[in-house]
Amino acid sequence: MNYSTLRGASYVLVHTPDMIEHNGTTQTTEKITTPDSPYLANLYDNLRNFEEVVNYAPNQTFIGNLSYEELKALPQPWVGKPFVGTRDGKFGEIVPEIEFYGLLQIVDVFELVHLEESFAEKVREALGEHLLFAEDSHKIKVGKSSVWVEKEVAENHAEGLYFERHLVGCVSPAHQIDVNLNAHVMLENLVVKASGVLALRQLIAKQNIDPKEIDYVIECSEEACGDMNQRGGGNFAKSIAELCGCIHATGSDIRSFCAGPTHALITAAALVASGTHKNVVLVAGGATAKLGMNGKSHVGKEMPILEDVLGGFAALITGNDGKHPVLRHDMTGKHEVGSGSSPQAVTTALIASVLDKGQLTINDIDVYSVEMQNPDITKPAGAGDVPLANLKMIGAIGVLRKDIEKKELMNFVNEKSLVGWAPTQGHIPSGIPYLGFATEDLVSGNKKRAMIVGKGSLFLGRMTNLFDGVSILIERNNGNISEENQQDVEELVKKEVAQALRSFAANLTLE
């Protein structure tokens, strides 16, 4: 059987402190329901600056500068602890808000993003020093007057862009009647596109890829673009490919809430293995709605608001090169309609079914990457340590399967558990954060197998009460490309010989 391989992955974070107040749903809802809220009044006193975001251990793990083993060895909570990081990482980078506003205008092809004239100059200067966007810095237009921006927000229902609490620009509505093209939606969608472009350009640069050789792009975030006639029709994928030089690519969007990226990974693996496409990229941008989602809990625990970054990632899936990790598209799990919604039922569908296919035990998998949410964020919000809880459930399934003894459960958990290092951007933590490390662990490291698991909450769409989830096994490459191809040739020869013999026998019968 032909398999595809994971060539590499990139990860980006965008620090957007001002967007927390104006675009995060927790804060915008609070403005409507409790406008005199003490939380809102003291919001900015609880925000981190860019240096603090860079010098935060989980963020350094996300962009590849700190291994997940090194992060696990650091005492929790990580917030407020002395740590020194850099904005550039092995897998990607952390971008400040001022540069990101420039990216919003660069990716905007309908002239909806406007920057105030003096701020536009600062943005152009900042982007001129960025290796991936220096050639695009001239696209930062001559800005509008502050009076014009204020009027556009007040009278045309534009969505304001703020920097250090000052109005520095806006996103205008794309239609005066269509709610799917209002300024709020356009800002959300442009954020997805801009952070997706950032992630894909990082992937191209880090992996030294010729973008002209990418022939299919799958976008798998949680937003949806369209108008009143095709709400959420798409297509983010092709719009991102356009701005990354992927001139021979087409693409489409895959959506399944948090599980979307793993659906996309499985789809990409199958497309390459089948020969339909040679080089497939999956990419996802960040979600403004989830900024500060648990901010009230953080502030209540005397912590800074940790959901102050947008996340993004990209990954390249190619044919078998005999080196990179193999994506076993024949070793996948799925949460079926009839699987049931209990934690045990979900884990059985996504984990145990894959083990059964491969006649493996839970100990045969070296890494389980399920929901890699940062416990610094989830614990104060009452959700506990999500990756740890998932691994305990996997261990419990192992006990039921008799893969391990009950007394060995905590040893299994302590040995296999990963700490979460991803921001709570919904789709971003769901299995995918490990892909970058997988290209090392399964090539030059000491790991043989990893399982990527994505889960989704379909009930959020009010269409069904079902959960969703899919999983896929990734293995170390045995390097036997020639043997694999030889088997394919031998199989083809056998089929041809068999057909020839059948034809010969049929002719003898007729004679």
XYZ file of C-alpha atoms in Angstrom:
511
model
C 0.000 0.000 0.000
C 1.188 3.508 -0.804
C 1.386 5.916 2.105
C 1.855 9.652 2.343
C 4.286 11.328 4.732
C 4.306 14.335 7.010
C 7.000 16.638 5.637
C 6.778 19.391 8.251
C 4.581 21.811 10.172
C 4.631 25.471 11.172
C 2.997 27.312 14.063
C 2.364 31.006 14.671
C 0.974 33.127 17.489
C -0.299 36.673 17.108
C -0.410 38.855 20.215
C -3.623 40.911 19.979
C -4.301 42.534 23.379
C -6.621 45.251 22.068
C -8.723 42.730 20.172
C -9.562 41.033 23.474
C -11.861 43.880 24.494
C -13.329 44.623 21.097
C -13.566 41.204 19.428
C -13.539 38.459 22.071
C -17.079 37.205 22.678
C -16.692 37.106 26.473
C -15.884 40.814 26.541
C -18.320 41.977 23.857
C -21.116 40.048 25.587
C -20.151 41.604 28.911
C -20.423 45.061 27.349
C -24.037 44.314 26.433
C -25.130 42.525 29.589
C -23.042 44.313 32.239
C -21.499 47.463 30.766
C -20.376 48.696 34.192
C -18.638 45.384 34.937
C -15.539 45.638 37.187
C -13.944 43.092 34.885
C -14.223 45.448 31.910
C -13.140 48.428 33.983
C -9.913 46.679 34.987
C -9.383 44.715 31.781
C -6.225 46.464 30.621
C -4.616 46.147 34.039
C -4.647 42.388 33.484
C -3.104 42.212 30.018
C 0.407 41.026 29.202
C 2.804 42.986 27.016
C 4.527 41.458 23.980
C 7.708 40.619 25.863
C 5.736 38.700 28.495
C 3.957 36.742 25.774
C 7.281 35.857 24.152
C 8.825 34.930 27.514
C 6.075 32.441 28.344
C 7.197 28.818 28.263
C 4.123 27.218 26.565
C 4.325 29.788 23.756
C 7.962 28.862 23.200
C 6.958 25.207 22.965
C 4.239 26.102 20.439
C 6.786 27.675 18.060
C 9.363 24.930 18.672
C 12.016 26.564 20.846
C 11.256 24.505 23.963
C 10.545 20.770 23.740
C 7.414 19.403 25.339
C 9.605 17.292 27.655
C 11.390 20.432 28.845
C 8.042 22.148 29.378
C 6.769 19.165 31.354
C 9.790 19.416 33.647
C 8.990 23.022 34.551
C 6.794 23.491 37.644
C 3.216 24.595 37.011
C 1.669 27.081 36.753
C 4.040 28.538 34.180
C 2.531 32.008 34.140
C 4.537 34.597 36.047
C 7.627 32.391 36.202
C 10.931 33.777 34.876
C 11.666 32.460 31.398
C 13.542 33.870 28.412
C 12.287 33.242 24.891
C 12.570 34.678 21.380
C 9.868 35.699 18.920
C 11.343 33.487 16.175
C 11.153 29.722 16.582
C 12.056 26.510 14.859
C 8.457 26.042 13.726
C 7.307 29.641 13.357
C 7.064 32.934 15.213
C 5.153 35.196 17.587
C 3.927 38.398 15.928
C 3.023 41.708 17.647
C -0.309 43.420 17.082
C 1.083 46.339 15.066
C 2.543 44.020 12.418
C -0.618 41.942 12.281
C -2.732 44.999 11.450
C -0.442 45.409 8.465
C -1.058 41.811 7.441
C -4.811 42.464 7.601
C -4.435 45.179 4.997
C -2.048 43.133 2.848
C -4.466 40.199 2.595
C -7.500 42.468 2.010
C -8.257 42.555 -1.737
C -11.535 44.507 -1.484
C -10.104 47.615 0.241
C -12.041 47.112 3.453
C -9.130 47.588 5.883
C -8.206 51.197 6.595
C -5.407 52.464 8.821
C -5.017 55.945 10.266
C -2.312 57.834 8.363
C 0.348 58.143 11.074
C -0.254 54.583 12.253
C 0.001 53.307 8.666
C 3.522 54.722 8.496
C 4.513 52.860 11.659
C 3.018 49.635 10.308
C 4.832 49.999 6.986
C 8.118 50.540 8.810
C 7.566 47.527 11.102
C 6.689 45.170 8.259
C 9.618 46.418 6.210
C 11.877 44.580 8.668
C 9.950 41.291 8.484
C 11.689 38.759 6.232
C 8.433 37.214 5.008
C 6.564 40.472 4.356
C 9.198 43.086 3.552
C 8.332 42.918 -0.146
C 4.657 43.436 0.713
C 5.179 46.471 2.951
C 4.527 48.807 0.000
C 0.950 47.472 -0.019
C 0.274 49.394 3.183
C -1.771 52.235 1.754
C -1.555 55.907 2.588
C -3.734 56.107 5.655
C -6.996 57.848 6.369
C -7.405 60.784 8.697
C -8.439 60.014 12.258
C -11.657 61.964 11.639
C -12.490 59.723 8.666
C -11.860 56.551 10.685
C -14.010 57.759 13.574
C -16.852 58.649 11.200
C -16.630 55.273 9.428
C -17.007 53.472 12.747
C -19.776 55.726 14.022
C -21.876 56.082 10.886
C -21.039 53.162 8.602
C -20.887 50.464 11.293
C -17.233 49.719 10.578
C -15.361 47.531 13.063
C -12.680 49.518 14.850
C -9.038 48.506 15.063
C -7.340 49.600 18.284
C -3.718 49.806 19.355
C -2.728 50.679 22.910
C -6.387 51.626 23.493
C -6.448 54.162 20.632
C -8.536 53.840 17.469
C -5.969 53.372 14.685
C -8.068 51.955 11.856
C -11.179 50.045 10.921
C -12.665 47.319 8.764
C -15.596 48.521 6.693
C -18.644 46.375 5.909
C -18.545 44.671 2.511
C -22.307 45.068 2.051
C -24.870 47.386 3.566
C -27.611 44.769 4.018
C -26.021 41.300 4.013
C -25.232 40.356 7.641
C -22.758 37.756 6.378
C -20.656 40.584 4.956
C -20.958 43.062 7.797
C -17.829 44.567 9.324
C -17.731 42.204 12.303
C -17.782 39.102 10.092
C -15.333 40.580 7.604
C -12.859 41.297 10.410
C -13.154 37.734 11.734
C -12.612 36.310 8.247
C -9.707 38.604 7.411
C -8.059 37.583 10.693
C -8.369 33.926 9.679
C -6.906 34.680 6.275
C -4.048 36.857 7.555
C -2.950 34.410 10.268
C -3.324 31.547 7.777
C -1.091 33.353 5.271
C 1.446 33.940 8.052
C 1.442 30.239 8.972
C 1.750 29.031 5.371
C 4.549 31.451 4.537
C 6.362 30.237 7.635
C 5.937 26.628 6.484
C 7.263 27.457 3.030
C 10.282 29.259 4.503
C 11.101 26.775 7.273
C 10.775 23.722 5.022
C 12.376 25.362 1.968
C 9.350 24.529 -0.173
C 8.739 25.760 -3.692
C 5.165 27.079 -3.404
C 4.619 26.350 -7.086
C 4.810 22.624 -6.259
C 1.886 22.771 -3.823
C -1.153 21.571 -5.728
C -3.895 21.420 -3.086
C -4.637 23.447 0.051
C -7.149 22.508 2.768
C -8.194 25.238 5.206
C -9.553 23.851 8.474
C -10.260 26.661 10.943
C -13.649 27.317 12.567
C -14.851 30.396 10.677
C -16.829 30.437 7.440
C -16.933 32.966 4.608
C -19.825 33.507 2.258
C -22.721 35.827 1.593
C -26.509 35.697 2.086
C -26.902 33.237 -0.773
C -24.292 30.747 0.435
C -23.608 31.340 4.097
C -20.259 29.745 4.841
C -19.688 28.557 1.284
C -15.940 29.273 1.382
C -13.158 29.381 0.210
C -10.411 30.419 2.646
C -7.996 27.839 1.254
C -7.577 29.271 -2.208
C -7.479 32.854 -0.933
C -4.572 31.936 1.355
C -2.806 29.994 -1.411
C -3.070 33.034 -3.681
C -1.026 35.194 -1.301
C 1.612 32.526 -0.727
C 2.656 32.019 -4.336
C 0.893 28.657 -4.736
C -0.028 29.445 -8.327
C -0.685 25.803 -9.299
C -2.843 25.007 -6.290
C -6.547 24.725 -5.820
C -8.229 23.892 -2.545
C -11.249 23.818 -0.293
C -12.301 24.247 3.336
C -13.074 21.485 5.830
C -15.179 22.247 8.896
C -16.016 20.136 11.942
C -15.501 22.493 14.865
C -12.376 21.481 16.840
C -12.045 18.193 14.933
C -11.640 19.942 11.574
C -7.813 19.849 11.404
C -7.654 16.089 11.997
C -10.334 15.526 9.347
C -8.130 17.643 7.075
C -5.015 15.626 7.973
C -6.730 12.346 7.105
C -8.108 13.816 3.876
C -4.683 15.140 2.876
C -3.069 11.771 3.596
C -5.636 9.985 1.435
C -5.361 12.484 -1.430
C -1.598 12.046 -1.633
C -1.629 8.259 -1.131
C -4.213 7.841 -3.894
C -2.132 9.867 -6.323
C -4.808 12.526 -6.743
C -2.419 15.246 -5.564
C 1.325 15.212 -4.879
C 1.747 17.959 -2.306
C -1.148 18.907 -0.042
C -1.069 21.636 2.582
C -3.458 21.991 5.479
C -3.664 25.419 7.065
C -5.760 27.214 9.667
C -5.872 30.745 10.983
C -6.973 32.015 14.383
C -10.325 32.946 15.920
C -10.885 36.413 17.394
C -14.069 35.247 19.146
C -12.056 33.085 21.541
C -9.755 35.865 22.716
C -10.175 36.293 26.472
C -12.746 33.501 26.537
C -11.826 32.542 30.109
C -10.534 35.966 31.028
C -12.928 36.515 33.924
C -11.732 33.281 35.541
C -8.103 34.260 35.086
C -8.568 37.704 36.591
C -10.604 36.185 39.419
C -7.587 34.008 40.247
C -5.295 37.063 40.128
C -3.735 35.955 36.864
C -3.264 37.891 33.627
C -5.653 37.163 30.768
C -3.799 34.321 29.026
C -5.998 34.011 25.960
C -4.334 37.008 24.364
C -3.001 35.336 21.216
C -4.442 34.109 17.943
C -3.086 30.746 16.802
C -2.317 29.434 13.354
C -0.627 26.426 11.783
C 0.207 24.797 8.467
C 1.479 21.336 7.530
C 2.729 19.752 4.327
C 1.764 16.210 3.285
C 3.774 14.614 0.455
C 4.505 11.228 -1.076
C 6.646 8.639 0.669
C 10.275 9.771 0.611
C 11.547 6.949 2.814
C 12.434 9.400 5.588
C 9.551 11.396 6.999
C 6.787 9.994 9.245
C 4.208 7.835 7.519
C 0.536 8.755 7.781
C -1.401 5.521 8.111
C -4.628 6.477 6.359
C -5.682 2.843 6.806
C -5.300 3.157 10.588
C -7.888 5.741 11.500
C -10.609 5.996 14.123
C -13.945 7.752 13.901
C -16.728 8.707 16.256
C -19.707 7.206 14.476
C -23.291 8.422 14.674
C -24.089 5.438 16.863
C -20.922 5.501 18.980
C -22.459 7.184 22.008
C -21.370 10.372 23.739
C -19.918 9.156 27.043
C -16.160 9.744 27.517
C -15.616 5.987 27.447
C -17.577 5.598 24.214
C -15.714 8.440 22.536
C -12.298 7.137 23.597
C -13.167 3.610 22.505
C -14.232 4.852 19.065
C -11.186 7.044 18.535
C -8.427 5.065 20.251
C -9.377 1.417 20.774
C -10.666 0.954 17.232
C -7.270 1.962 15.808
C -5.438 -0.347 18.193
C -7.702 -3.210 17.158
C -6.996 -2.597 13.470
C -3.258 -2.738 14.034
C -3.339 -5.450 16.706
C -1.601 -2.997 19.028
C -1.798 -2.295 22.751
C -2.032 1.156 24.280
C 1.675 0.871 25.166
C 2.587 0.444 21.498
C 1.692 4.089 20.909
C 4.429 6.390 22.169
C 2.512 9.671 21.956
C -1.203 10.443 22.198
C -1.901 14.006 21.066
C -5.557 14.669 21.844
C -6.587 18.088 23.174
C -3.350 19.903 23.869
C -4.845 22.841 25.754
C -2.606 24.767 28.113
C -3.541 23.893 31.739
C -2.592 27.402 32.849
C -5.679 28.492 30.895
C -8.092 25.645 31.600
C -7.476 24.968 35.304
C -8.558 28.400 36.586
C -11.655 28.101 34.389
C -12.645 24.846 36.091
C -11.882 22.574 33.125
C -8.865 20.924 34.745
C -5.845 19.564 32.912
C -7.440 18.450 29.637
C -4.525 16.466 28.128
C -4.018 14.648 31.427
C -7.724 13.805 31.708
C -7.712 12.399 28.186
C -4.711 10.200 28.886
C -6.297 8.865 32.070
C -9.310 7.829 30.009
C -7.039 6.161 27.438
C -5.304 4.321 30.274
C -8.675 3.219 31.658
C -9.613 1.836 28.246
C -6.281 -0.003 28.292
C -7.208 -1.585 31.624
C -10.567 -2.720 30.226
C -8.778 -4.164 27.183
C -6.315 -5.881 29.544
C -3.416 -4.103 27.846
C -2.225 -3.049 31.306
C -3.062 -3.957 34.880
C -5.094 -1.518 36.933
C -2.128 -0.986 39.254
C -0.082 0.127 36.240
C -2.537 2.858 35.234
C -0.776 5.820 36.841
C 2.622 4.617 35.634
C 1.173 4.619 32.106
C -0.251 8.106 32.603
C 2.951 9.542 34.052
C 5.080 8.019 31.311
C 2.895 8.870 28.318
C 1.271 12.152 29.330
C 2.001 15.313 27.410
C 1.439 18.702 28.979
C -0.704 21.077 26.951
C 1.033 24.002 25.288
C -1.549 25.327 22.830
C -3.813 28.378 23.191
C -7.548 27.734 23.501
C -8.389 28.648 19.936
C -10.782 25.727 19.515
C -9.372 23.918 16.483
C -5.722 24.798 17.190
C -5.161 22.558 20.280
C -7.003 19.556 18.880
C -4.267 16.997 18.189
C -2.416 19.129 15.659
C 0.189 20.866 17.929
C 2.307 17.702 18.011
C 2.847 17.486 14.228
C 5.938 19.681 14.341
C 7.587 17.554 17.016
C 6.469 14.379 15.226
C 8.770 15.200 12.318
C 11.650 14.980 14.793
C 10.494 12.271 17.202
C 9.637 9.828 14.403
C 12.729 10.536 12.307
C 15.714 11.057 14.602
C 14.088 10.651 18.009
C 13.159 7.597 20.053
C 9.477 7.365 19.121
C 7.936 4.819 16.755
C 4.230 5.644 16.727
C 2.000 8.605 17.552
C -1.733 9.082 17.381
C -3.337 12.385 16.434
C -6.871 12.725 17.787
C -9.319 15.517 17.013
C -12.584 16.029 18.855
C -15.464 18.323 17.942
C -18.585 19.644 19.653
C -21.181 19.454 16.896
C -23.976 20.439 19.268
C -22.664 24.016 19.240
C -24.280 24.490 15.829
C -27.721 23.543 17.193
C -28.179 21.012 14.427
C -27.453 17.860 16.415
C -26.526 16.793 19.931
C -23.761 14.556 18.611
C -20.056 14.870 19.296
C -17.488 14.335 16.566
C -13.984 12.971 16.433
C -11.435 11.288 14.182
C -7.933 9.945 14.728
C -4.990 8.764 12.653
C -1.824 6.824 13.405
C 1.583 8.210 12.386
C 4.594 5.877 12.240
C 8.333 6.041 11.804
C 9.252 5.500 8.154
C 10.969 2.146 7.540
C 12.673 3.596 4.459
C 11.642 0.752 2.204
C 10.250 2.771 -0.673
C 11.727 0.429 -3.255
C 10.258 -2.573 -1.448
C 6.851 -0.899 -1.292
C 7.001 -0.024 -4.974
C 8.266 -3.503 -5.794
C 5.275 -5.010 -4.030
C 2.999 -2.781 -6.069
C 4.705 -3.891 -9.286
C 4.506 -7.554 -8.299
C 0.816 -7.180 -7.496
C 0.213 -5.534 -10.874
C 2.094 -8.294 -12.691
C 0.049 -10.947 -10.887
C -3.174 -9.253 -11.923
C -2.046 -8.941 -15.548
C -0.947 -12.579 -15.700
C -4.216 -13.724 -14.140
C -6.193 -11.690 -16.685
C -4.146 -13.133 -19.540
C -4.732 -16.687 -18.308
C -8.460 -16.047 -17.998
C -8.560 -14.703 -21.561
C -6.578 -17.672 -22.817
C -8.886 -20.135 -21.078
C -11.944 -18.349 -22.457
C -10.567 -18.611 -26.003
C -9.902 -22.327 -25.560
C -13.506 -22.834 -24.433
C -14.868 -20.984 -27.453
C -12.730 -23.033 -29.807
